[in-house]
Amino acid sequence: MCIMASCLSPNWSVFDIDQSQTLQVAVQEAHARSQPLAIRGGGSKTFYGRQTPAGDLLDLGGHRGIIDYAPNELFITLRAGTSLQALEAQLAEAGQMLPFEPPHFGPAATIGGTLACGFSGPRRPYAGSARDTVLGMRILNGQGEILRFGGQVMKNVAGYDVSRLMVGALGTLGVLLEVSLKVLPRPDSTVTLVRPMDPVTAIQRMNHWAGQPLPLSATAYDGEHLYVRLSGTGSAVRAAQTRLGGERLPDAEAAAFWVALREQRHVFFQGDAPLWRLAVAPATPPLPLAGQTLIEWGGGQRWLRGARDATALRQLAAEHGGHATLFRGGDRRGEVFHPLTPPLLAMQQRLKAAFDPRAILNSGRLYATL
Amino acid sequence: MPEVSPAPAVACAATRRRKVPTHMSASPDRTALLAELQAALSADAVLRGAEDLRPYECDGLSVLRELPLCVVLPVDREGVRAVLQICQRHGVAVVPRGAGTGLSGGARPIRDAVLLSLARLHHIIAIDRENRTARVQPGVRNLAISEAARPLGLYYAPDPSSQIACSIGGNVAENSGGVHCLKYGLTVHNLLELDVLTATGETLRIGSQALDSPGYDLLALMTGSEGLLGVVTECTVRLLPVPEHVLVLLAAFSSVEAAAESVSAIIAAGIIPAGLEMMDRLAIEAAEDFVHAGYPRDAAAILLCELDGPAVELEERVREVETLLQRHGAGAIRIAEDAATRLLLWKGRKAAFPAVGRLAPDYYCMDGTIPRQRLAEVLGRITAWSAEYGLRVANVFHAGDGNLHPLILYDANAEGQLHAAEEFGRRILELCVAVGGSVTGEHGVGVEKLDSMCVQFNAAELAQLHRIKHAFDPEGRLNPGKAVPSLHRCAELGAMHVHHGQLPFPELERF
Ligand SMILES: Cc1cc2nc3c(=O)[nH]c(=O)nc-3n(C[C@H](O)[C@H](O)[C@H](O)COP(=O)(O)OP(=O)(O)OC[C@H]3O[C@@H](n4cnc5c(N)ncnc54)[C@H](O)[C@@H]3O)c2cc1C
Ligand SMILES: Cc1cc2nc3c(=O)[nH]c(=O)nc-3n(C[C@H](O)[C@H](O)[C@H](O)COP(=O)(O)OP(=O)(O)OC[C@H]3O[C@@H](n4cnc5c(N)ncnc54)[C@H](O)[C@@H]3O)c2cc1C
C-alpha cells in the first residue's frame, strides 16, 4: 500500500517547504500590533472579493508540498501554498482527481486560495463542492494560534466543523496552513453531447435528467446549445448516450470547451464588462434579464455581463431561492456579495471576532464589516 | 434502499442510574416558568410529573439519566420560539431533543433545564420534483422523507441504521451517516437550507435553495453542532434519483486482515461501492442468531459490498469485484441481485446492534474512525484489551470510510464491569486518535465522549470551539456542558495526556 512520501514523485521533495513557524510568527506580530494582513497564495484570484486598503503581505506561496497521499484511502494532505496544477498532476498520476473540478484562473493558483474562495467547477452539482471535499485543516487564527480541526478520515464529528467553515471565508477567519481533501478515481470514460435548444427547454431538460440515474458530470447552456457531459464506466456512458441522443462532440473539442468554461476563457467571458454570478434554485426558468445569460450547473449557476441594477438583480435572485455576486469588475469598493440579513450579518461578525478579534486577517475582503 | 431493523429502544426502561454533573446552579422560579410555558403552548404540551418525564430521562445511551425540569412539546416554530424566549427571561437552559436515538447522551436532559422535544414538528412541508428537494420539519423521521419521495423516483441518501426512528433534526445536529455515505456523503453533503432559532429565539435562515450561499458557511458549522448553536425548525434536503440497479456481494474471509485488504483493493481499482461494511465473527454469529440472514458462521470476517448503477455497468463491475475478492482470499461469495435477498443480507448488518445486544445484559457502542490501513493493528489491540478486561467485543465496521463500531459486552449489575467497559472504551478512542483518526465518526460527543475530546484537541483548539459557541449563544443556555469539554475538565483529567507530541496545556494556569 502506498503511504506517505513513498508514492510521491521525486521532484516534490525538492520544493517542499514548511513555513508554518514563520507564518505563525508573522501573524502573532501582526496581532500584537493590530496590523492588517493581506493573505496571498498565488495571486491568481485578486480580482475576487472586495477591494480593501493594503495590508502587510502574508505570502503563502512558499508554504507548499504534499505531506501525505494515500490513494487507497482516498485522501491527500498538503500545504496550502501548493500549486493547484502540481496537485492535479500528482493526482492524475495515481488515476485520481479533485471531485469539484476547481477553476484555476491562472497558473499560479494554489489549493489554499481555491478553498478560501470556495470555487468549484462544472462537476460541482454532480460530485459536490470544494467545501464538500474538505476533510480537515490546520489553520492559523487571528491570534496566531495553530489549530487543527477535522482529519484525514471521511467521518469525523468531534467538535464543530471548523475546516469546512473556512471554505469561502476568503481568509477572513484564518490562514489555511494544511488541508486534507477527499479525492476520487477519474472516470474511465467521458462523452459530451450537444444539441441546439431554446432556454426554457434546456433548463427543463437539465433538471429532468438530474432526477434520473444518469452519469451526468457537467451541463451548460450557452444561449443556443445545450451541452451535456457524461462520465463513468464505458458501458454506463454508452448506455446514457444512446438514451439521450444528441450530437457527440469530438473529445479534444469537448475537453477544451469545459476547460474554457471553467477558466472563464469562453467567448462569453471576454472583455471588461462586469461579470455577475447568480446562484438560484436550478429549475428556475429563464430570468427576465437583458442580454445573454450563460447557464451552468444544471441551471443552478447563471452568468451575466454588464453594469446592472444590483438591487434589482439581487431581489430577483432571492426570489428564486438564491443570491447574486459581482464576480469580476465593476465597483469593488461597495459590497460585491449578496447582502446578509441583519441577524445573519450580526452572527457572522461575532464569528469573525471569535477567530480574529483584532480583525487583521483579510478584513473587508468578504464584506465591509467582516 | 436497504431494510432497517425494528425501532430502536428509545425510552429508558432499565432502573440503573448514575450521577451526572449538572450545569445549572441557580434554582429557577419553577412555578412561574411552568405557568408561562403552559400559557404559551397547549395544555398537553408541557409535561412535568415524574412519570411523564421518565421516558425522556435518557437518549439511546441509557446509562446516563437525568430528569429535566419539564418536557415541552411545541407543534410549530412559533411554539419553539416562545419556549426559547420564556427560558431566556428565566435564565433557564434548554436541551433540544429529536427522537432520542442519539448514542452519546446529546439529548440527555439536564436537571433544572427544559427539555425541548421537536417530535411534534413532523410534517413534510413540500417536495419539489423539479429542483429535487424536500422541505421538512425537524421531527420528520429520516425514512419518511425517502418514502415520500419514492413515487417521484427520488430518495434521501443518508440512511443511519436508526432511520426508521431518528429525526432529520437529530441527523443535522449529529451530521449522521449511514451505510451509503462513502458514495453519497453524510448529512452535511445533502443539506441545502436550514431555519434555525438561536437561544434567544431569533430566526436565522442558513444556506439557500441554490447550491451555495453568501457569507460564511454556517450550514457546515450548524451540521454536527449537537444542539449547542441553535434549534433547527425546518430543513431543505437534497434528493437523489433512485439507482437503476442495485446488487450486494457477501464475501467470507478467514482473517480480518484479508477482508481489510480486499477493501483497499476495491478502492484502488477505482471502484466506489455504494456501501462497504465489515463484521467480525462475534457480530456475524449474533446477527445470524437474530435474523438468519445466511451469514457464514465459520468466517473470521464478512464483507458486504453494495454496487449500484446502470445494469450494463453492474454486469462488468460485479465480475471485477468478485475477482478482486477472490484474489484476496475470499471463500464463498454470494451475490444478491433480487431485492428480497439483498434486503436479507443487509438486515443482518442493520440489526447488528440489537443482535449483539442479545449476547449480554448490556453493551457499550463505540464510534471511532481510523485510517483503514491501520485496521488490523487496531483490531489486534482491541482483542488484547478484551482479554485483559475479560469483556467480549463484537466489531461492526463501515469499512469504506474507516468508521469502527466496537460493541463492548458487559453486565452493569456485575461489580466493576460498567467501569471496566468505560475505561476499555476510552482506551479504544485514544488509540483511534493515536493512529490518526477521531473519537467519533457519526454518533457525536454528547456527554459520553467529553473526556476523549481532551485527547483529540489541545487547549487552544477547545478554546476556539468555545468562542464559536459564545458567538451563537453568549449565555451558554443551549445544551450546556455537551459536545465540547471545559478547559478545566481537560486540565484536571488530561494532565497525563500528551497531544500532538506537545506537553498538555502548557498555556493553562495550574491550580
Ligand atoms: C444535448 C441534448 C439535447 C437534446 N435535445 C432534445 C430536444 O430538443 N428535443 C427532443 O425531443 N429530444 C432532445 N434530446 C433527446 C431527449 O432528451 C431524449 O430523447 C430523452 O431525454 C430520453 O428520454 P428520457 O428517458 O429522459 O425520457 P422519459 O423520462 O422517458 O420522458 C419522456 C420524454 O419527455 C421528456 N420530458 C420528461 N420530463 C420532462 C421535463 N420535466 N422537462 C422536459 N422534458 C421532459 C423527456 O425528454 C423525454 O423525451 C436531446 C438530447 C441531448 C443529449
Ligand atoms: C440502533 C441504532 C442505530 C444507529 N445507527 C446510526 C448510524 O448508522 N449512523 C449514525 O450516524 N447514527 C446512528 N445512530 C445514532 C442516532 O440515531 C443518530 O445520531 C440520529 O441522528 C439521532 O437523531 P434523533 O432524532 O434521535 O436525535 P436525538 O437523539 O434526539 O438528539 C441528538 C442530538 O441532536 C440534538 N437535536 C435533536 N433535534 C434537534 C433540532 N431540531 N435542533 C437542534 N438540535 C437538535 C440534540 O440536542 C442532541 O444533541 C444509531 C442509533 C441507534 C439507537
GROMACS .gro file of N, CA and C in nm, chain B residues 299-387:
model
  267
  669ALA      N    1  -1.677  -1.792   0.935
  669ALA     CA    2  -1.586  -1.690   0.882
  669ALA      C    3  -1.530  -1.603   0.995
  670ALA      N    4  -1.407  -1.557   0.979
  670ALA     CA    5  -1.349  -1.463   1.076
  670ALA      C    6  -1.404  -1.323   1.051
  671ALA      N    7  -1.439  -1.298   0.927
  671ALA     CA    8  -1.495  -1.167   0.891
  671ALA      C    9  -1.577  -1.182   0.764
  672ILE      N   10  -1.681  -1.101   0.753
  672ILE     CA   11  -1.751  -1.093   0.625
  672ILE      C   12  -1.749  -0.949   0.576
  673LEU      N   13  -1.760  -0.939   0.445
  673LEU     CA   14  -1.766  -0.810   0.382
  673LEU      C   15  -1.895  -0.804   0.302
  674LEU      N   16  -1.970  -0.695   0.320
  674LEU     CA   17  -2.088  -0.671   0.238
  674LEU      C   18  -2.055  -0.556   0.145
  675CYS      N   19  -2.068  -0.579   0.016
  675CYS     CA   20  -2.033  -0.474  -0.080
  675CYS      C   21  -2.152  -0.449  -0.170
  676GLU      N   22  -2.206  -0.328  -0.162
  676GLU     CA   23  -2.322  -0.294  -0.246
  676GLU      C   24  -2.274  -0.210  -0.365
  677LEU      N   25  -2.318  -0.250  -0.484
  677LEU     CA   26  -2.287  -0.175  -0.605
  677LEU      C   27  -2.418  -0.123  -0.662
  678ASP      N   28  -2.416   0.000  -0.714
  678ASP     CA   29  -2.537   0.047  -0.782
  678ASP      C   30  -2.500   0.119  -0.911
  679GLY      N   31  -2.594   0.127  -1.000
  679GLY     CA   32  -2.569   0.192  -1.129
  679GLY      C   33  -2.652   0.126  -1.237
  680PRO      N   34  -2.624   0.163  -1.364
  680PRO     CA   35  -2.698   0.101  -1.474
  680PRO      C   36  -2.664  -0.049  -1.485
  681ALA      N   37  -2.759  -0.126  -1.533
  681ALA     CA   38  -2.740  -0.271  -1.541
  681ALA      C   39  -2.613  -0.308  -1.616
  682VAL      N   40  -2.589  -0.240  -1.729
  682VAL     CA   41  -2.470  -0.274  -1.809
  682VAL      C   42  -2.342  -0.255  -1.730
  683GLU      N   43  -2.339  -0.151  -1.647
  683GLU     CA   44  -2.219  -0.124  -1.569
  683GLU      C   45  -2.202  -0.229  -1.459
  684LEU      N   46  -2.313  -0.262  -1.395
  684LEU     CA   47  -2.305  -0.358  -1.285
  684LEU      C   48  -2.256  -0.494  -1.332
  685GLU      N   49  -2.298  -0.533  -1.451
  685GLU     CA   50  -2.253  -0.662  -1.504
  685GLU      C   51  -2.101  -0.669  -1.505
  686GLU      N   52  -2.038  -0.559  -1.549
  686GLU     CA   53  -1.891  -0.556  -1.552
  686GLU      C   54  -1.833  -0.546  -1.411
  687ARG      N   55  -1.888  -0.455  -1.335
  687ARG     CA   56  -1.835  -0.426  -1.202
  687ARG      C   57  -1.836  -0.549  -1.112
  688VAL      N   58  -1.946  -0.622  -1.117
  688VAL     CA   59  -1.960  -0.732  -1.022
  688VAL      C   60  -1.854  -0.838  -1.049
  689ARG      N   61  -1.822  -0.859  -1.176
  689ARG     CA   62  -1.716  -0.956  -1.207
  689ARG      C   63  -1.582  -0.907  -1.156
  690GLU      N   64  -1.560  -0.776  -1.176
  690GLU     CA   65  -1.435  -0.715  -1.132
  690GLU      C   66  -1.417  -0.730  -0.980
  691VAL      N   67  -1.524  -0.696  -0.909
  691VAL     CA   68  -1.517  -0.704  -0.762
  691VAL      C   69  -1.500  -0.848  -0.717
  692GLU      N   70  -1.572  -0.937  -0.781
  692GLU     CA   71  -1.562  -1.079  -0.745
  692GLU      C   72  -1.418  -1.128  -0.760
  693THR      N   73  -1.356  -1.092  -0.870
  693THR     CA   74  -1.216  -1.133  -0.893
  693THR      C   75  -1.124  -1.076  -0.786
  694LEU      N   76  -1.144  -0.949  -0.754
  694LEU     CA   77  -1.060  -0.886  -0.651
  694LEU      C   78  -1.077  -0.955  -0.516
  695LEU      N   79  -1.201  -0.986  -0.483
  695LEU     CA   80  -1.228  -1.051  -0.354
  695LEU      C   81  -1.161  -1.188  -0.350
  696GLN      N   82  -1.175  -1.263  -0.459
  696GLN     CA   83  -1.114  -1.396  -0.463
  696GLN      C   84  -0.963  -1.386  -0.451
  697ARG      N   85  -0.907  -1.290  -0.524
  697ARG     CA   86  -0.762  -1.276  -0.521
  697ARG      C   87  -0.713  -1.245  -0.379
  698HIS      N   88  -0.799  -1.184  -0.298
  698HIS     CA   89  -0.758  -1.151  -0.162
  698HIS      C   90  -0.811  -1.252  -0.061
  699GLY      N   91  -0.841  -1.370  -0.108
  699GLY     CA   92  -0.866  -1.479  -0.015
  699GLY      C   93  -1.010  -1.499   0.028
  700ALA      N   94  -1.104  -1.438  -0.043
  700ALA     CA   95  -1.243  -1.460  -0.005
  700ALA      C   96  -1.280  -1.606  -0.030
  701GLY      N   97  -1.351  -1.665   0.065
  701GLY     CA   98  -1.401  -1.800   0.046
  701GLY      C   99  -1.528  -1.789  -0.037
  702ALA      N  100  -1.638  -1.834   0.021
  702ALA     CA  101  -1.763  -1.829  -0.052
  702ALA      C  102  -1.804  -1.684  -0.080
  703ILE      N  103  -1.853  -1.659  -0.202
  703ILE     CA  104  -1.908  -1.527  -0.234
  703ILE      C  105  -2.053  -1.546  -0.278
  704ARG      N  106  -2.142  -1.472  -0.214
  704ARG     CA  107  -2.282  -1.477  -0.258
  704ARG      C  108  -2.316  -1.345  -0.324
  705ILE      N  109  -2.393  -1.352  -0.429
  705ILE     CA  110  -2.434  -1.228  -0.496
  705ILE      C  111  -2.587  -1.219  -0.493
  706ALA      N  112  -2.636  -1.113  -0.435
  706ALA     CA  113  -2.780  -1.095  -0.426
  706ALA      C  114  -2.823  -0.991  -0.527
  707GLU      N  115  -2.901  -1.033  -0.624
  707GLU     CA  116  -2.948  -0.940  -0.725
  707GLU      C  117  -3.093  -0.900  -0.703
  708ASP      N  118  -3.170  -0.994  -0.650
  708ASP     CA  119  -3.311  -0.960  -0.629
  708ASP      C  120  -3.326  -0.887  -0.496
  709ALA      N  121  -3.430  -0.807  -0.489
  709ALA     CA  122  -3.449  -0.720  -0.374
  709ALA      C  123  -3.459  -0.800  -0.244
  710ALA      N  124  -3.529  -0.911  -0.247
  710ALA     CA  125  -3.554  -0.985  -0.123
  710ALA      C  126  -3.422  -1.034  -0.062
  711THR      N  127  -3.337  -1.095  -0.143
  711THR     CA  128  -3.209  -1.146  -0.091
  711THR      C  129  -3.121  -1.032  -0.045
  712ARG      N  130  -3.121  -0.925  -0.124
  712ARG     CA  131  -3.041  -0.808  -0.089
  712ARG      C  132  -3.080  -0.754   0.049
  713LEU      N  133  -3.210  -0.741   0.067
  713LEU     CA  134  -3.257  -0.687   0.194
  713LEU      C  135  -3.223  -0.781   0.309
  714LEU      N  136  -3.229  -0.909   0.282
  714LEU     CA  137  -3.195  -1.007   0.387
  714LEU      C  138  -3.048  -0.992   0.427
  715LEU      N  139  -2.961  -0.979   0.327
  715LEU     CA  140  -2.818  -0.964   0.358
  715LEU      C  141  -2.793  -0.836   0.439
  716TRP      N  142  -2.862  -0.729   0.402
  716TRP     CA  143  -2.844  -0.604   0.477
  716TRP      C  144  -2.905  -0.612   0.615
  717LYS      N  145  -3.010  -0.691   0.626
  717LYS     CA  146  -3.083  -0.696   0.752
  717LYS      C  147  -2.990  -0.738   0.866
  718GLY      N  148  -2.905  -0.836   0.838
  718GLY     CA  149  -2.811  -0.880   0.940
  718GLY      C  150  -2.722  -0.766   0.986
  719ARG      N  151  -2.674  -0.686   0.892
  719ARG     CA  152  -2.587  -0.575   0.926
  719ARG      C  153  -2.663  -0.465   0.999
  720LYS      N  154  -2.781  -0.434   0.945
  720LYS     CA  155  -2.855  -0.322   1.005
  720LYS      C  156  -2.906  -0.356   1.144
  721ALA      N  157  -2.924  -0.486   1.170
  721ALA     CA  158  -2.973  -0.527   1.302
  721ALA      C  159  -2.858  -0.567   1.393
  722ALA      N  160  -2.736  -0.533   1.353
  722ALA     CA  161  -2.621  -0.581   1.430
  722ALA      C  162  -2.623  -0.533   1.575
  723PHE      N  163  -2.663  -0.409   1.598
  723PHE     CA  164  -2.659  -0.358   1.736
  723PHE      C  165  -2.758  -0.436   1.824
  724PRO      N  166  -2.887  -0.439   1.786
  724PRO     CA  167  -2.978  -0.516   1.871
  724PRO      C  168  -2.940  -0.664   1.879
  725ALA      N  169  -2.882  -0.718   1.772
  725ALA     CA  170  -2.842  -0.859   1.774
  725ALA      C  171  -2.734  -0.882   1.879
  726VAL      N  172  -2.634  -0.795   1.878
  726VAL     CA  173  -2.527  -0.807   1.976
  726VAL      C  174  -2.583  -0.783   2.117
  727GLY      N  175  -2.684  -0.695   2.122
  727GLY     CA  176  -2.747  -0.665   2.250
  727GLY      C  177  -2.805  -0.788   2.317
  728ARG      N  178  -2.832  -0.893   2.240
  728ARG     CA  179  -2.889  -1.015   2.299
  728ARG      C  180  -2.783  -1.104   2.361
  729LEU      N  181  -2.656  -1.074   2.335
  729LEU     CA  182  -2.549  -1.161   2.385
  729LEU      C  183  -2.512  -1.133   2.530
  730ALA      N  184  -2.547  -1.017   2.579
  730ALA     CA  185  -2.508  -0.980   2.714
  730ALA      C  186  -2.612  -0.882   2.768
  731PRO      N  187  -2.618  -0.867   2.900
  731PRO     CA  188  -2.716  -0.774   2.957
  731PRO      C  189  -2.698  -0.632   2.903
  732ASP      N  190  -2.575  -0.590   2.880
  732ASP     CA  191  -2.551  -0.455   2.833
  732ASP      C  192  -2.440  -0.453   2.727
  733TYR      N  193  -2.447  -0.353   2.641
  733TYR     CA  194  -2.331  -0.333   2.554
  733TYR      C  195  -2.304  -0.185   2.541
  734TYR      N  196  -2.178  -0.157   2.511
  734TYR     CA  197  -2.134  -0.019   2.500
  734TYR      C  198  -2.083  -0.001   2.357
  735CYS      N  199  -2.150   0.088   2.281
  735CYS     CA  200  -2.119   0.103   2.139
  735CYS      C  201  -2.018   0.216   2.119
  736MET      N  202  -1.903   0.182   2.063
  736MET     CA  203  -1.801   0.284   2.038
  736MET      C  204  -1.811   0.329   1.891
  737ASP      N  205  -1.749   0.442   1.860
  737ASP     CA  206  -1.771   0.504   1.729
  737ASP      C  207  -1.646   0.576   1.681
  738GLY      N  208  -1.532   0.511   1.685
  738GLY     CA  209  -1.409   0.579   1.643
  738GLY      C  210  -1.388   0.567   1.494
  739THR      N  211  -1.310   0.659   1.437
  739THR     CA  212  -1.268   0.640   1.298
  739THR      C  213  -1.116   0.626   1.293
  740ILE      N  214  -1.072   0.547   1.197
  740ILE     CA  215  -0.929   0.523   1.179
  740ILE      C  216  -0.898   0.521   1.030
  741PRO      N  217  -0.775   0.552   0.993
  741PRO     CA  218  -0.736   0.528   0.854
  741PRO      C  219  -0.747   0.376   0.832
  742ARG      N  220  -0.807   0.337   0.724
  742ARG     CA  221  -0.836   0.195   0.703
  742ARG      C  222  -0.712   0.108   0.710
  743GLN      N  223  -0.597   0.164   0.665
  743GLN     CA  224  -0.476   0.083   0.661
  743GLN      C  225  -0.428   0.042   0.801
  744ARG      N  226  -0.484   0.103   0.906
  744ARG     CA  227  -0.444   0.067   1.042
  744ARG      C  228  -0.542  -0.030   1.106
  745LEU      N  229  -0.638  -0.081   1.029
  745LEU     CA  230  -0.746  -0.162   1.086
  745LEU      C  231  -0.695  -0.286   1.160
  746ALA      N  232  -0.609  -0.364   1.094
  746ALA     CA  233  -0.565  -0.490   1.153
  746ALA      C  234  -0.497  -0.463   1.287
  747GLU      N  235  -0.413  -0.360   1.288
  747GLU     CA  236  -0.341  -0.322   1.409
  747GLU      C  237  -0.438  -0.283   1.522
  748VAL      N  238  -0.536  -0.201   1.487
  748VAL     CA  239  -0.632  -0.155   1.588
  748VAL      C  240  -0.715  -0.273   1.641
  749LEU      N  241  -0.760  -0.359   1.550
  749LEU     CA  242  -0.840  -0.473   1.596
  749LEU      C  243  -0.755  -0.567   1.683
  750GLY      N  244  -0.627  -0.579   1.650
  750GLY     CA  245  -0.538  -0.662   1.731
  750GLY      C  246  -0.530  -0.610   1.875
  751ARG      N  247  -0.517  -0.477   1.887
  751ARG     CA  248  -0.509  -0.418   2.021
  751ARG      C  249  -0.641  -0.437   2.096
  752ILE      N  250  -0.751  -0.422   2.024
  752ILE     CA  251  -0.882  -0.439   2.089
  752ILE      C  252  -0.896  -0.582   2.142
  753THR      N  253  -0.851  -0.678   2.063
  753THR     CA  254  -0.858  -0.818   2.106
  753THR      C  255  -0.776  -0.839   2.233
  754ALA      N  256  -0.658  -0.780   2.235
  754ALA     CA  257  -0.572  -0.796   2.354
  754ALA      C  258  -0.638  -0.735   2.477
  755TRP      N  259  -0.693  -0.615   2.461
  755TRP     CA  260  -0.759  -0.549   2.575
  755TRP      C  261  -0.882  -0.627   2.619
  756SER      N  262  -0.952  -0.685   2.521
  756SER     CA  263  -1.071  -0.764   2.551
  756SER      C  264  -1.034  -0.875   2.649
  757ALA      N  265  -0.921  -0.940   2.626
  757ALA     CA  266  -0.875  -1.046   2.716
  757ALA      C  267  -0.837  -0.985   2.852
   0.00000   0.00000   0.00000
